């Protein structure tokens, strides 16, 4: 369906194009068909899109691309490959290695933002609707903005392309810790849009042809009783839009945008003050003789804003939350290798772990089977559950069976700690069966953990790294995560 930029009524040819109307010429209509394309193959080959537009008179049906609508960007209607289907079976995720946090230290650069070149190197991921999330603070999405201008005659009924706008746009988002400069208790995020104009002909090349890029966000506070309206959970800041003539976008395609989320000072009495936001870029063309009925939107992304008072290094911040966080342990890393081996072997064969339990399942090995952070500093309930996790393991490791195993280990590779998995700092920890009415609890989970003797320094280093990762990547109470082994 041709929808978006429509001429008001049927205008004579000279009104839209400036051409002289011949006597007796039938009236024609002019319209612009919007496409916002996130498909790795087409993003890499925009010339295919341009060629098809001219061949078809403005339609991309042959490429499996439907026009954008008021509900969002273009739908890709072509059949997906088996590889694409397999990739979608797992939730989006990212992984950082535990070596980023030696001795539990805060990295010099907690953000580790990608460069624009790194984003481009990942264009096969970035040019999907969901974009590429390098880590908790980084977002990159690449798409084509395509607008064919179409001239349609009534007799005979035929449409031809009279002009085309095509740009390859890259949106990079940067989560932040700490308050916004002009509002210290507000959370914020920064965005850089790069509009790379590939072609602008016909009405898009006329004087007065403008393009506005505006960031919009639909916000929501998770606490229904939070004393703010949802509109304040995520909204455009001082840098809300950039308007330029299309000729200027050709010379300088950059735009700086930002988002804010209002909150009170971090305090236990206020809770985590979690606000979520679904954001996109809205593209608005101003063309001579044309009126835009439907705004054209980029693919949407997601953010979370929080003021978690119990995090150690920064009490408020923003992250891109549409990816399951992961922190890996590496077996060849001597500092944590013993823990890495324990986790890999325990998850591969839970029935062989101690304590024995035939139907035992140990989660946390993949983004589709995560474990969940138990933040003991959040409150008494979390602290008590953490202590119960530790008590269960401590008592089991004191049994004769476990002490006999310890005595059989090489003395020169000790001293030893009784390592547990899932960790006490998770809701899947050893005591989860004691909490049938609480998240991730239930009597059926008794003995669903693994205990193994591991070198004390290795065990404690793995714990220090995990604790700092929780803090730096803003994993809140009940946040899902996973621990891959490399």
PDB file of C-alpha atoms in Angstrom, residues 385 432-446:
ATOM      1  CA  UNK A 385      18.373 -15.805  51.411  1.00  0.00           C
ATOM      2  CA  UNK A 432      16.352 -22.041  46.871  1.00  0.00           C
ATOM      3  CA  UNK A 433      14.245 -25.002  47.994  1.00  0.00           C
ATOM      4  CA  UNK A 434      13.655 -23.212  51.305  1.00  0.00           C
ATOM      5  CA  UNK A 435      11.753 -20.391  49.573  1.00  0.00           C
ATOM      6  CA  UNK A 436       8.770 -21.964  47.778  1.00  0.00           C
ATOM      7  CA  UNK A 437       6.783 -18.723  47.702  1.00  0.00           C
ATOM      8  CA  UNK A 438       9.587 -16.490  46.441  1.00  0.00           C
ATOM      9  CA  UNK A 439      11.118 -15.974  42.995  1.00  0.00           C
ATOM     10  CA  UNK A 440      12.905 -19.015  41.572  1.00  0.00           C
ATOM     11  CA  UNK A 441      12.238 -21.045  44.704  1.00  0.00           C
ATOM     12  CA  UNK A 442      10.522 -24.377  45.297  1.00  0.00           C
ATOM     13  CA  UNK A 443      10.931 -27.636  47.188  1.00  0.00           C
ATOM     14  CA  UNK A 444      11.723 -29.447  43.934  1.00  0.00           C
ATOM     15  CA  UNK A 445      15.103 -27.693  43.810  1.00  0.00           C
ATOM     16  CA  UNK A 446      16.609 -29.308  46.903  1.00  0.00           C
TER      17      UNK A 446
END
